[in-house]
Coordinates of C-alpha atoms in Angstrom, one line a residue:
Chain A
S1 CA -0.5 12.0 4.8
Q2 CA -1.8 10.7 1.5
Q3 CA 0.2 11.6 -1.6
G4 CA -2.6 11.3 -4.1
E5 CA -6.2 11.7 -4.7
E6 CA -8.2 9.3 -6.8
D7 CA -11.3 10.0 -8.8
P8 CA -13.9 8.8 -8.8
Q9 CA -14.2 7.5 -5.3
A10 CA -16.6 4.8 -6.5
L11 CA -17.5 3.5 -9.9
S12 CA -20.2 1.0 -10.9
I13 CA -20.3 -0.5 -14.4
Q14 CA -21.8 -3.4 -16.3
E15 CA -19.6 -6.4 -17.2
G16 CA -17.9 -5.9 -20.5
E17 CA -17.7 -2.1 -20.2
N18 CA -14.4 -0.2 -19.7
A19 CA -13.5 1.3 -16.4
T20 CA -11.3 4.4 -16.1
M21 CA -9.8 5.6 -12.8
N22 CA -7.8 8.7 -12.3
C23 CA -5.0 9.7 -9.9
S24 CA -3.4 12.9 -9.1
Y25 CA -0.2 13.3 -7.0
K26 CA 1.7 16.2 -5.5
T27 CA 5.4 15.9 -5.9
S28 CA 8.0 14.6 -8.3
I29 CA 8.1 10.9 -8.7
N30 CA 10.4 8.0 -9.8
N31 CA 7.5 6.0 -10.9
L32 CA 3.8 5.5 -10.2
Q33 CA 2.3 2.1 -9.4
W34 CA -1.2 0.8 -9.4
Y35 CA -2.5 -1.8 -6.8
R36 CA -5.6 -3.7 -6.4
Q37 CA -7.2 -4.7 -3.0
N38 CA -9.9 -7.1 -2.3
S39 CA -11.9 -6.9 0.9
G40 CA -9.7 -4.3 2.6
R41 CA -6.7 -6.7 3.0
G42 CA -3.7 -7.6 0.9
L43 CA -2.7 -5.4 -2.0
V44 CA -1.7 -6.9 -5.3
H45 CA 0.7 -5.1 -7.6
L46 CA -0.8 -4.5 -11.1
I47 CA 1.5 -2.3 -13.1
L48 CA 4.4 0.2 -12.7
I49 CA 5.0 3.2 -15.0
R50 CA 8.2 5.1 -14.8
S51 CA 8.4 8.8 -14.8
N52 CA 9.9 8.9 -18.3
E53 CA 7.1 6.7 -19.8
R54 CA 3.7 8.0 -21.0
E55 CA 1.8 4.9 -21.5
K56 CA 2.0 1.2 -20.6
H57 CA -0.1 -1.9 -21.3
S58 CA -0.5 -5.1 -19.4
G59 CA -3.2 -7.5 -20.6
R60 CA -6.5 -5.6 -20.2
L61 CA -4.8 -2.8 -18.3
R62 CA -3.7 0.5 -19.8
V63 CA -1.9 3.1 -17.7
T64 CA -1.1 6.6 -18.7
L65 CA 1.1 9.1 -17.0
D66 CA 1.3 12.9 -17.4
T67 CA 4.1 14.3 -15.3
S68 CA 3.3 17.9 -16.3
K69 CA -0.2 17.5 -14.8
K70 CA 1.0 15.1 -12.1
S71 CA -1.7 12.7 -13.0
S72 CA -2.2 9.1 -14.1
S73 CA -5.1 7.0 -15.3
L74 CA -5.8 3.3 -15.2
L75 CA -8.1 1.8 -17.8
I76 CA -9.5 -1.7 -17.4
T77 CA -11.0 -2.9 -20.7
A78 CA -13.7 -5.5 -21.1
S79 CA -14.4 -5.6 -17.3
R80 CA -15.4 -8.7 -15.5
A81 CA -17.2 -9.3 -12.3
A82 CA -14.0 -10.5 -10.8
D83 CA -12.5 -7.1 -11.3
T84 CA -14.6 -5.8 -8.5
A85 CA -12.2 -4.4 -5.9
S86 CA -10.5 -1.2 -4.7
Y87 CA -7.8 0.2 -6.9
F88 CA -5.0 2.4 -5.5
C89 CA -2.4 4.5 -7.2
A90 CA 0.9 4.7 -5.3
A91 CA 3.6 7.2 -6.0
S92 CA 7.3 6.4 -5.6
Q93 CA 8.4 9.9 -4.6
T94 CA 11.9 11.1 -5.7
G95 CA 14.3 10.7 -2.8
A96 CA 12.0 8.3 -0.8
N97 CA 11.9 4.5 -0.8
N98 CA 8.3 4.1 0.4
L99 CA 5.1 4.4 -1.5
F100 CA 2.6 7.2 -1.1
F101 CA -0.9 5.8 -1.8
G102 CA -4.0 7.6 -3.1
T103 CA -7.4 7.4 -1.5
G104 CA -8.6 4.6 -3.8
T105 CA -11.4 4.0 -6.2
R106 CA -14.0 1.3 -5.3
L107 CA -14.9 -0.5 -8.6
T108 CA -18.0 -2.6 -8.8
V109 CA -18.6 -4.6 -12.0
I110 CA -22.2 -5.9 -12.3
P111 CA -22.6 -9.2 -14.0
Chain B
G1 CA 7.3 -19.6 -3.2
A2 CA 5.9 -18.2 0.0
G3 CA 4.7 -14.6 0.0
V4 CA 4.8 -12.1 2.9
S5 CA 3.0 -13.4 5.9
Q6 CA 1.7 -11.6 8.9
T7 CA 0.5 -12.7 12.3
P8 CA -1.9 -12.5 13.9
S9 CA -4.5 -11.9 11.2
N10 CA -6.8 -10.2 13.8
K11 CA -5.9 -8.7 17.1
V12 CA -8.4 -7.3 19.6
T13 CA -7.1 -5.5 22.6
E14 CA -8.1 -3.0 25.2
K15 CA -7.1 0.6 25.4
G16 CA -3.8 1.0 27.2
K17 CA -2.5 -2.4 26.4
Y18 CA 0.7 -3.3 24.5
V19 CA 0.6 -5.2 21.2
E20 CA 3.1 -6.8 18.9
L21 CA 2.5 -7.5 15.2
R22 CA 4.8 -9.8 13.2
C23 CA 5.8 -9.8 9.6
D24 CA 7.7 -12.5 7.7
P25 CA 9.0 -11.1 4.4
I26 CA 9.8 -13.0 1.3
S27 CA 13.1 -14.8 1.7
G28 CA 16.0 -12.8 0.3
H29 CA 14.2 -9.5 0.3
T30 CA 16.3 -6.9 2.1
A31 CA 13.7 -4.1 2.2
L32 CA 10.7 -4.3 4.5
Y33 CA 8.0 -1.7 4.9
W34 CA 5.1 -1.2 7.4
Y35 CA 2.0 0.7 6.4
R36 CA -1.3 1.4 8.2
Q37 CA -4.6 1.5 6.5
S38 CA -7.7 3.1 8.1
L39 CA -11.2 2.2 6.9
G40 CA -11.9 3.8 3.5
Q41 CA -8.4 5.2 3.1
G42 CA -5.3 4.2 1.3
P43 CA -2.3 2.7 3.2
E44 CA -0.1 5.2 4.9
F45 CA 3.7 4.6 5.3
L46 CA 5.0 4.0 8.8
I47 CA 8.6 2.7 8.6
Y48 CA 11.1 1.3 6.1
F49 CA 13.9 -1.2 6.9
Q50 CA 16.9 -1.9 4.8
G51 CA 18.5 -5.0 6.3
T52 CA 18.4 -4.7 10.1
G53 CA 18.3 -0.9 10.2
A54 CA 15.4 1.5 10.1
A55 CA 16.3 3.6 7.1
D56 CA 13.2 5.8 7.4
D57 CA 10.9 6.0 10.3
S58 CA 9.3 9.3 9.4
G59 CA 5.8 7.8 9.2
L60 CA 5.6 6.6 12.8
P61 CA 2.8 8.7 14.3
N62 CA 4.4 9.0 17.8
D63 CA 6.8 7.4 20.2
R64 CA 4.2 4.7 21.2
F65 CA 5.1 3.0 17.9
F66 CA 8.3 1.1 17.5
A67 CA 9.6 -1.5 15.1
V68 CA 12.5 -3.9 15.0
R69 CA 14.1 -6.2 12.5
P70 CA 17.0 -7.7 14.5
E71 CA 18.3 -10.3 12.0
G72 CA 17.3 -8.5 8.8
S73 CA 14.3 -10.9 8.1
V74 CA 11.3 -11.0 10.4
S75 CA 10.1 -7.7 11.7
T76 CA 7.9 -6.8 14.7
L77 CA 5.8 -3.6 15.0
K78 CA 5.2 -2.7 18.6
I79 CA 2.6 -0.4 19.9
Q80 CA 2.6 0.7 23.5
R81 CA -0.4 2.1 25.5
T82 CA -2.8 1.5 22.6
E83 CA -5.5 4.0 21.8
R84 CA -8.8 3.5 20.0
G85 CA -7.4 5.6 17.2
D86 CA -4.8 3.0 16.6
S87 CA -7.5 0.6 15.2
A88 CA -6.6 -0.1 11.6
V89 CA -5.2 -2.7 9.3
Y90 CA -1.4 -2.9 9.6
L91 CA 0.2 -4.0 6.3
C92 CA 3.7 -5.2 5.8
A93 CA 5.5 -5.3 2.5
S94 CA 8.9 -6.5 1.3
S95 CA 10.9 -5.8 -1.9
L96 CA 14.1 -7.2 -3.3
N97 CA 16.4 -4.4 -2.4
G98 CA 14.4 -1.2 -1.8
Q99 CA 15.0 0.3 -5.1
S100 CA 12.1 2.4 -6.3
Y101 CA 11.6 0.3 -9.4
N102 CA 11.1 -2.9 -7.4
E103 CA 7.6 -4.1 -6.8
Q104 CA 6.5 -4.2 -3.2
F105 CA 4.8 -7.4 -2.2
F106 CA 2.2 -7.0 0.5
G107 CA 1.1 -9.4 3.2
P108 CA -2.6 -9.9 4.1
G109 CA -2.4 -7.5 7.0
T110 CA -3.2 -7.6 10.7
R111 CA -6.5 -6.0 11.6
L112 CA -6.0 -4.3 15.0
T113 CA -9.1 -3.4 17.0
V114 CA -8.6 -1.3 20.2
L115 CA -11.7 -1.4 22.4

């Protein structure tokens, strides 16, 4: 079963705007990871935030984690048309080695 | 270097048939994972190998699904008596040693269609 829920399910913005996606998960985690997927195929790892971290940056990406609310957010700043893809959060659950993925957010950036 | 590869990229079969899906992980990665992704959903965990052994097969939906990794490198996911509900993209991932802080590298997936 899916570990997390993502919101919104779909997001459409203009190029240059910021995009924010949210993820909620159910159990305690070691870390939370965000992945990007183009055209329903291979996933590309974007960023990992550990359970004892609250915020992390990587280029135009900013991830926050609130373990008390069991939620995370991914912010993409200054979006580009090439950012159009599906974005998934994935929880590394305490005591497990596999990832539990959310339902994904489909982002469309309009040029 | 080479990433995770999966073959075939697409597989169309008839209900009741047997299929094998192959995954070649990144060289030197001891951990290998299989996931299944249905349309519009996130990937769902099937099985995790550490070396040659299946360390966690709790995600396999039923006994029609089986996976092996006999030499600790290439893995094969085997599905017997396929059903239309098995249609999905099957994703393989590998990581350096299975620790939770290691990134999982995903292959392009095999799209299985059961008619």
